[in-house]
CSV table of C-alpha atoms and ligand atoms in Angstrom, one decimal:
chain,number,residue,atom,x,y,z
A,28,MET,CA,-11.4,-28.4,-1.8
A,29,THR,CA,-14.9,-26.8,-1.5
A,30,GLY,CA,-17.4,-29.6,-2.4
A,31,ALA,CA,-19.1,-32.3,-0.4
A,32,ALA,CA,-15.9,-33.8,1.0
A,33,ALA,CA,-14.7,-30.5,2.2
A,34,ARG,CA,-14.4,-29.8,6.0
A,35,VAL,CA,-13.6,-26.2,6.6
A,36,LEU,CA,-13.2,-24.2,9.8
A,37,VAL,CA,-14.2,-20.5,9.5
A,38,THR,CA,-13.4,-17.9,12.2
A,39,GLY,CA,-15.4,-14.7,12.6
A,40,ALA,CA,-18.3,-16.7,11.3
A,41,ALA,CA,-21.1,-15.1,13.2
A,42,SER,CA,-21.2,-12.0,11.1
A,43,GLY,CA,-20.4,-10.2,7.8
A,44,VAL,CA,-17.8,-11.7,5.6
A,45,GLY,CA,-17.3,-14.8,7.7
A,46,ALA,CA,-21.0,-15.6,7.7
A,47,ALA,CA,-21.2,-15.2,3.9
A,48,ILE,CA,-18.2,-17.6,3.5
A,49,VAL,CA,-20.0,-20.2,5.7
A,50,ASP,CA,-23.1,-19.8,3.6
A,51,GLY,CA,-21.2,-20.2,0.4
A,52,LEU,CA,-19.4,-23.3,1.7
A,53,LEU,CA,-22.7,-24.9,2.8
A,54,ASP,CA,-24.2,-24.2,-0.6
A,55,LEU,CA,-21.4,-26.3,-2.1
A,56,GLY,CA,-22.1,-29.2,0.3
A,57,ALA,CA,-19.2,-28.7,2.7
A,58,THR,CA,-19.1,-29.5,6.4
A,59,VAL,CA,-18.3,-26.3,8.2
A,60,LEU,CA,-17.3,-25.4,11.8
A,61,ALA,CA,-18.3,-21.8,12.3
A,62,VAL,CA,-16.2,-20.3,15.1
A,63,ASP,CA,-16.7,-16.9,16.8
A,64,VAL,CA,-16.4,-15.2,20.1
A,65,VAL,CA,-20.1,-14.6,20.0
A,66,PRO,CA,-22.7,-17.3,19.3
A,67,VAL,CA,-23.2,-18.1,15.6
A,68,PRO,CA,-26.9,-17.8,14.7
A,69,ALA,CA,-28.5,-21.2,14.4
A,70,THR,CA,-29.8,-21.6,10.9
A,71,GLY,CA,-30.3,-25.4,11.0
A,72,ARG,CA,-28.4,-25.8,7.7
A,73,VAL,CA,-27.1,-29.2,7.0
A,74,GLY,CA,-23.4,-29.5,7.5
A,75,LEU,CA,-23.1,-26.6,9.9
A,76,ALA,CA,-21.7,-26.8,13.4
A,77,SER,CA,-20.6,-23.9,15.5
A,78,GLN,CA,-18.3,-23.2,18.4
A,79,ILE,CA,-17.8,-20.2,20.6
A,80,CYS,CA,-14.1,-19.5,20.8
A,81,ASP,CA,-11.9,-16.4,21.3
A,82,VAL,CA,-9.1,-16.7,18.7
A,83,ARG,CA,-6.7,-15.1,21.2
A,84,ASP,CA,-7.1,-18.1,23.5
A,85,ARG,CA,-4.4,-20.3,22.0
A,86,ASP,CA,-5.2,-23.4,24.1
A,87,LEU,CA,-8.9,-23.3,23.3
A,88,VAL,CA,-8.2,-22.6,19.6
A,89,THR,CA,-6.0,-25.7,19.6
A,90,ARG,CA,-8.7,-27.8,21.3
A,91,VAL,CA,-11.4,-26.6,18.9
A,92,VAL,CA,-9.3,-27.2,15.8
A,93,ASP,CA,-8.1,-30.6,16.9
A,94,GLU,CA,-11.6,-31.8,17.8
A,95,PHE,CA,-13.1,-30.8,14.5
A,96,ALA,CA,-10.2,-32.4,12.6
A,97,GLU,CA,-10.4,-35.6,14.5
A,98,GLN,CA,-14.1,-35.9,13.4
A,99,GLY,CA,-13.1,-36.4,9.8
A,100,GLY,CA,-10.2,-34.2,8.9
A,101,LEU,CA,-9.6,-30.6,8.1
A,102,THR,CA,-9.4,-29.7,4.4
A,103,GLY,CA,-9.8,-25.9,4.6
A,104,LEU,CA,-9.3,-22.9,6.9
A,105,VAL,CA,-10.6,-19.4,6.6
A,106,THR,CA,-9.6,-16.7,9.1
A,107,SER,CA,-12.0,-13.8,9.0
A,108,ALA,CA,-12.2,-12.9,12.7
A,109,ALA,CA,-11.0,-9.4,13.3
A,110,VAL,CA,-11.8,-6.2,15.1
A,111,TYR,CA,-11.6,-2.6,13.8
A,112,GLY,CA,-10.8,-1.0,17.2
A,113,ARG,CA,-11.2,2.7,18.0
A,114,ASP,CA,-10.6,4.8,15.0
A,115,VAL,CA,-8.2,7.2,16.8
A,116,ARG,CA,-5.2,8.9,15.4
A,117,LEU,CA,-1.7,8.0,16.4
A,118,ASP,CA,-1.5,10.6,19.2
A,119,ASP,CA,-4.5,9.1,21.0
A,120,LEU,CA,-3.6,5.5,20.6
A,121,ARG,CA,-3.4,3.6,24.0
A,122,PRO,CA,-1.7,0.3,24.7
A,123,ASP,CA,-5.1,-1.4,25.1
A,124,ASP,CA,-6.2,-0.3,21.6
A,125,VAL,CA,-3.1,-1.9,20.1
A,126,GLU,CA,-3.3,-5.0,22.3
A,127,HIS,CA,-6.9,-5.6,21.4
A,128,VAL,CA,-6.5,-5.1,17.6
A,129,LEU,CA,-3.2,-6.8,17.2
A,130,GLY,CA,-4.3,-9.5,19.7
A,131,VAL,CA,-7.4,-10.5,17.7
A,132,ASN,CA,-6.3,-9.7,14.2
A,133,VAL,CA,-2.6,-10.9,14.2
A,134,LEU,CA,-2.1,-13.2,17.2
A,135,GLY,CA,-5.6,-14.7,16.8
A,136,THR,CA,-4.9,-15.5,13.1
A,137,LEU,CA,-1.4,-16.9,14.0
A,138,TRP,CA,-2.8,-19.3,16.7
A,139,VAL,CA,-5.6,-20.6,14.4
A,140,ALA,CA,-3.1,-21.1,11.5
A,141,GLN,CA,-0.7,-22.8,13.9
A,142,ALA,CA,-3.3,-25.2,15.2
A,143,ALA,CA,-4.7,-26.0,11.8
A,144,MET,CA,-1.5,-26.5,9.8
A,145,PRO,CA,-0.7,-30.1,11.0
A,146,HIS,CA,-4.2,-31.1,9.9
A,147,LEU,CA,-4.1,-29.3,6.6
A,148,ARG,CA,-0.8,-31.0,5.8
A,149,ARG,CA,-2.5,-34.4,6.2
A,150,THR,CA,-5.2,-33.4,3.6
A,151,SER,CA,-3.1,-31.2,1.3
A,152,GLY,CA,-5.6,-28.6,2.3
A,153,SER,CA,-5.7,-24.9,1.8
A,154,ALA,CA,-6.2,-21.7,3.9
A,155,VAL,CA,-7.4,-18.2,3.2
A,156,CYS,CA,-6.8,-15.3,5.5
A,157,VAL,CA,-8.9,-12.2,5.2
A,158,GLY,CA,-6.7,-9.1,5.0
A,159,SER,CA,-7.8,-5.7,3.9
A,160,VAL,CA,-7.2,-2.9,1.4
A,161,ALA,CA,-5.9,-1.1,4.5
A,162,GLY,CA,-3.0,-3.5,4.6
A,163,ARG,CA,-2.2,-2.5,1.0
A,164,MET,CA,-2.6,1.3,1.0
A,165,GLY,CA,-3.0,2.3,4.7
A,166,SER,CA,-6.3,2.9,6.3
A,167,VAL,CA,-9.1,4.9,4.7
A,168,LEU,CA,-10.6,5.9,8.1
A,169,ALA,CA,-9.4,3.2,10.5
A,170,GLY,CA,-6.6,3.7,13.0
A,171,ALA,CA,-2.9,2.9,12.1
A,172,HIS,CA,-3.1,-0.1,14.4
A,173,TYR,CA,-5.9,-1.7,12.2
A,174,ALA,CA,-3.9,-1.1,9.0
A,175,ALA,CA,-0.8,-2.5,10.6
A,176,SER,CA,-2.6,-5.6,11.7
A,177,LYS,CA,-3.9,-6.2,8.2
A,178,GLY,CA,-0.5,-5.6,6.6
A,179,ALA,CA,0.8,-8.3,9.0
A,180,ILE,CA,-1.9,-10.7,7.7
A,181,HIS,CA,-0.6,-10.2,4.2
A,182,ALA,CA,3.0,-10.8,5.3
A,183,LEU,CA,1.8,-13.9,7.2
A,184,VAL,CA,0.2,-15.3,4.1
A,185,HIS,CA,3.3,-14.7,2.0
A,186,THR,CA,5.5,-16.4,4.6
A,187,LEU,CA,3.3,-19.4,5.2
A,188,ALA,CA,2.8,-19.9,1.5
A,189,LYS,CA,6.5,-20.3,1.2
A,190,THR,CA,6.9,-22.6,4.2
A,191,GLU,CA,3.9,-24.8,3.6
A,192,ILE,CA,3.7,-25.5,-0.1
A,193,GLY,CA,6.4,-28.1,0.4
A,194,HIS,CA,3.8,-29.9,2.6
A,195,GLY,CA,1.1,-29.5,0.0
A,196,VAL,CA,-0.8,-26.7,1.7
A,197,ARG,CA,-1.7,-23.6,-0.2
A,198,ILE,CA,-2.2,-20.3,1.7
A,199,ASN,CA,-3.7,-17.2,0.2
A,200,GLY,CA,-5.5,-14.1,1.3
A,201,VAL,CA,-8.1,-11.6,0.2
A,202,ALA,CA,-7.9,-7.9,0.6
A,203,PRO,CA,-11.4,-6.5,0.6
A,204,GLY,CA,-12.2,-2.9,0.2
A,205,PRO,CA,-15.2,-1.5,2.2
A,206,VAL,CA,-17.8,-4.2,2.7
A,207,ALA,CA,-21.3,-3.6,4.0
A,208,THR,CA,-21.0,-5.3,7.4
A,209,PRO,CA,-21.3,-4.3,11.1
A,210,MET,CA,-17.6,-3.6,11.2
A,211,ILE,CA,-17.7,-0.3,9.4
A,212,GLU,CA,-21.3,0.7,10.1
A,213,GLY,CA,-21.5,4.2,11.6
A,214,ARG,CA,-17.8,4.8,11.1
A,215,GLY,CA,-18.1,7.7,8.7
A,216,TYR,CA,-17.7,5.8,5.4
A,217,ASP,CA,-19.5,7.2,2.4
A,218,THR,CA,-19.9,5.4,-0.9
A,219,ALA,CA,-18.8,8.6,-2.6
A,220,MET,CA,-15.3,7.8,-1.3
A,221,PHE,CA,-15.2,4.7,-3.5
A,222,PRO,CA,-14.5,4.6,-7.3
A,223,ILE,CA,-17.2,1.9,-7.7
A,224,GLY,CA,-19.7,4.0,-5.8
A,225,ARG,CA,-20.9,1.3,-3.5
A,226,TYR,CA,-19.9,-1.1,-0.7
A,227,ALA,CA,-19.0,-4.7,-1.5
A,228,ASP,CA,-21.6,-7.3,-0.6
A,229,PRO,CA,-20.1,-9.8,1.8
A,230,GLY,CA,-21.0,-12.5,-0.7
A,231,GLU,CA,-18.6,-10.9,-3.3
A,232,VAL,CA,-15.7,-11.4,-0.9
A,233,ALA,CA,-16.9,-14.9,-0.1
A,234,ASP,CA,-16.8,-15.8,-3.8
A,235,ALA,CA,-13.1,-14.8,-4.0
A,236,VAL,CA,-12.4,-16.9,-0.8
A,237,LEU,CA,-14.3,-19.9,-2.3
A,238,TYR,CA,-12.2,-19.7,-5.5
A,239,LEU,CA,-8.9,-19.6,-3.5
A,240,LEU,CA,-10.0,-22.6,-1.4
A,241,SER,CA,-11.1,-24.6,-4.5
A,242,PRO,CA,-9.1,-26.9,-6.9
A,243,ARG,CA,-9.6,-24.2,-9.5
A,244,ALA,CA,-6.8,-22.4,-7.6
A,245,SER,CA,-4.6,-25.5,-7.4
A,246,TYR,CA,-1.5,-23.6,-8.6
A,247,VAL,CA,-2.2,-20.4,-6.6
A,248,THR,CA,-0.4,-19.8,-3.3
A,249,GLY,CA,0.9,-16.7,-1.6
A,250,THR,CA,-1.6,-14.5,-3.5
A,251,ILE,CA,-3.5,-11.6,-1.9
A,252,LEU,CA,-6.6,-11.3,-4.1
A,253,ASP,CA,-7.9,-7.7,-4.1
A,254,VAL,CA,-11.6,-7.4,-3.9
A,255,ASN,CA,-11.8,-3.6,-3.6
A,256,GLY,CA,-13.8,-2.1,-6.5
A,257,GLY,CA,-10.9,-0.2,-7.8
A,258,LEU,CA,-10.1,1.6,-4.5
A,259,TYR,CA,-6.5,0.6,-4.8
A,260,VAL,CA,-5.0,-0.7,-8.0
A,261,ARG,CA,-1.3,-1.6,-8.3
B,328,NAD,N1,-16.1,-4.6,6.5
B,328,NAD,C1,-15.1,-4.1,5.8
B,328,NAD,O1,-15.3,-3.0,5.3
B,328,NAD,C2,-13.8,-4.8,5.7
B,328,NAD,C3,-12.9,-4.3,4.8
B,328,NAD,C4,-11.7,-5.0,4.7
B,328,NAD,C5,-11.4,-6.1,5.4
B,328,NAD,N2,-12.4,-6.6,6.3
B,328,NAD,C6,-12.0,-7.8,7.0
B,328,NAD,O2,-13.1,-8.7,6.8
B,328,NAD,C7,-13.1,-9.6,7.9
B,328,NAD,C8,-14.5,-9.8,8.4
B,328,NAD,O3,-15.0,-8.5,8.9
B,328,NAD,P1,-16.5,-8.1,8.8
B,328,NAD,O4,-16.5,-6.9,8.0
B,328,NAD,O5,-17.3,-9.3,8.4
B,328,NAD,O6,-16.7,-7.7,10.3
B,328,NAD,P2,-17.8,-8.2,11.3
B,328,NAD,O7,-17.6,-7.3,12.5
B,328,NAD,O8,-19.1,-8.3,10.7
B,328,NAD,O9,-17.3,-9.7,11.6
B,328,NAD,C9,-16.2,-10.0,12.4
B,328,NAD,C10,-16.4,-11.2,13.3
B,328,NAD,O10,-15.3,-11.5,14.0
B,328,NAD,C11,-15.7,-11.9,15.3
B,328,NAD,N3,-14.6,-11.7,16.3
B,328,NAD,C12,-14.1,-10.6,16.8
B,328,NAD,N4,-13.2,-10.8,17.7
B,328,NAD,C13,-13.1,-12.2,17.8
B,328,NAD,C14,-12.3,-13.0,18.6
B,328,NAD,N5,-11.5,-12.5,19.5
B,328,NAD,N6,-12.4,-14.4,18.4
B,328,NAD,C15,-13.3,-14.8,17.5
B,328,NAD,N7,-14.1,-14.1,16.7
B,328,NAD,C16,-14.0,-12.7,16.9
B,328,NAD,C17,-16.8,-11.0,15.6
B,328,NAD,O11,-17.6,-11.5,16.7
B,328,NAD,C18,-17.6,-10.9,14.3
B,328,NAD,O12,-18.5,-12.0,14.2
B,328,NAD,C19,-12.1,-9.0,9.0
B,328,NAD,O13,-10.9,-9.7,8.9
B,328,NAD,C20,-12.0,-7.6,8.5
B,328,NAD,O14,-10.8,-7.0,8.9
B,328,NAD,C21,-13.6,-6.0,6.4
């Protein structure tokens, strides 16, 4: 559901892809809870509420999700919160690198999905998790821990799609290629590396997410939709 009756929680909503998804949902008349570990810029847009929350904090995540759902239900979930971490090679990886990246990207997504699922089952809702082309083909420049975290997201989507469709909940993912957001700024990417010759605009990823959330995707579950400009084609 993406129209006026939709009530969607979006994580990582302060920036980049998450912020574009929030904008796209608001354009369609949805009510959105924008969640991020940093404050979500106040736009004054109708239908928008925000909440500071670290997705690693399982108790807080549960409280935030429950409170939003109790105000009128939860019909959709988008998990976009993630960190890139230090782009070090394997030999230089430290435990704190791995804990940080897997903690936010994998555990954070798991806790949000866990908290949201009982509510999504009540509304026959739908979730979209933001993965990455790195989870498909390995990193372009990011560390192995980032790629591993995104591969885990794809596996999570596949698993939850199977376990939740019997409860009426669809779970899908998107696997973006390089997107012009703060996450990869100054990380050494160059558009000459990409077949399409440019970065994705965050809105191009948001459009794929909006499709997967919408009734137009009513028979689609367990899909990871590539939005990568031809960087990786299977
Ligand atoms: N930018 C790219 O090239 C690219 C490519 C493929 C996939 N992705 C994925 O797209 C998604 C969005 O990334 P982006 O490019 O918009 O990056 P971004 O850095 O602009 O946005 C990520 C957001 O997540 C938030 N966040 C980080 N840690 C958090 C935590 N512990 N709890 C709650 N929120 C937290 C950040 O504050 C930020 O607002 C991520 O899942 C990322 O892995 C990005």
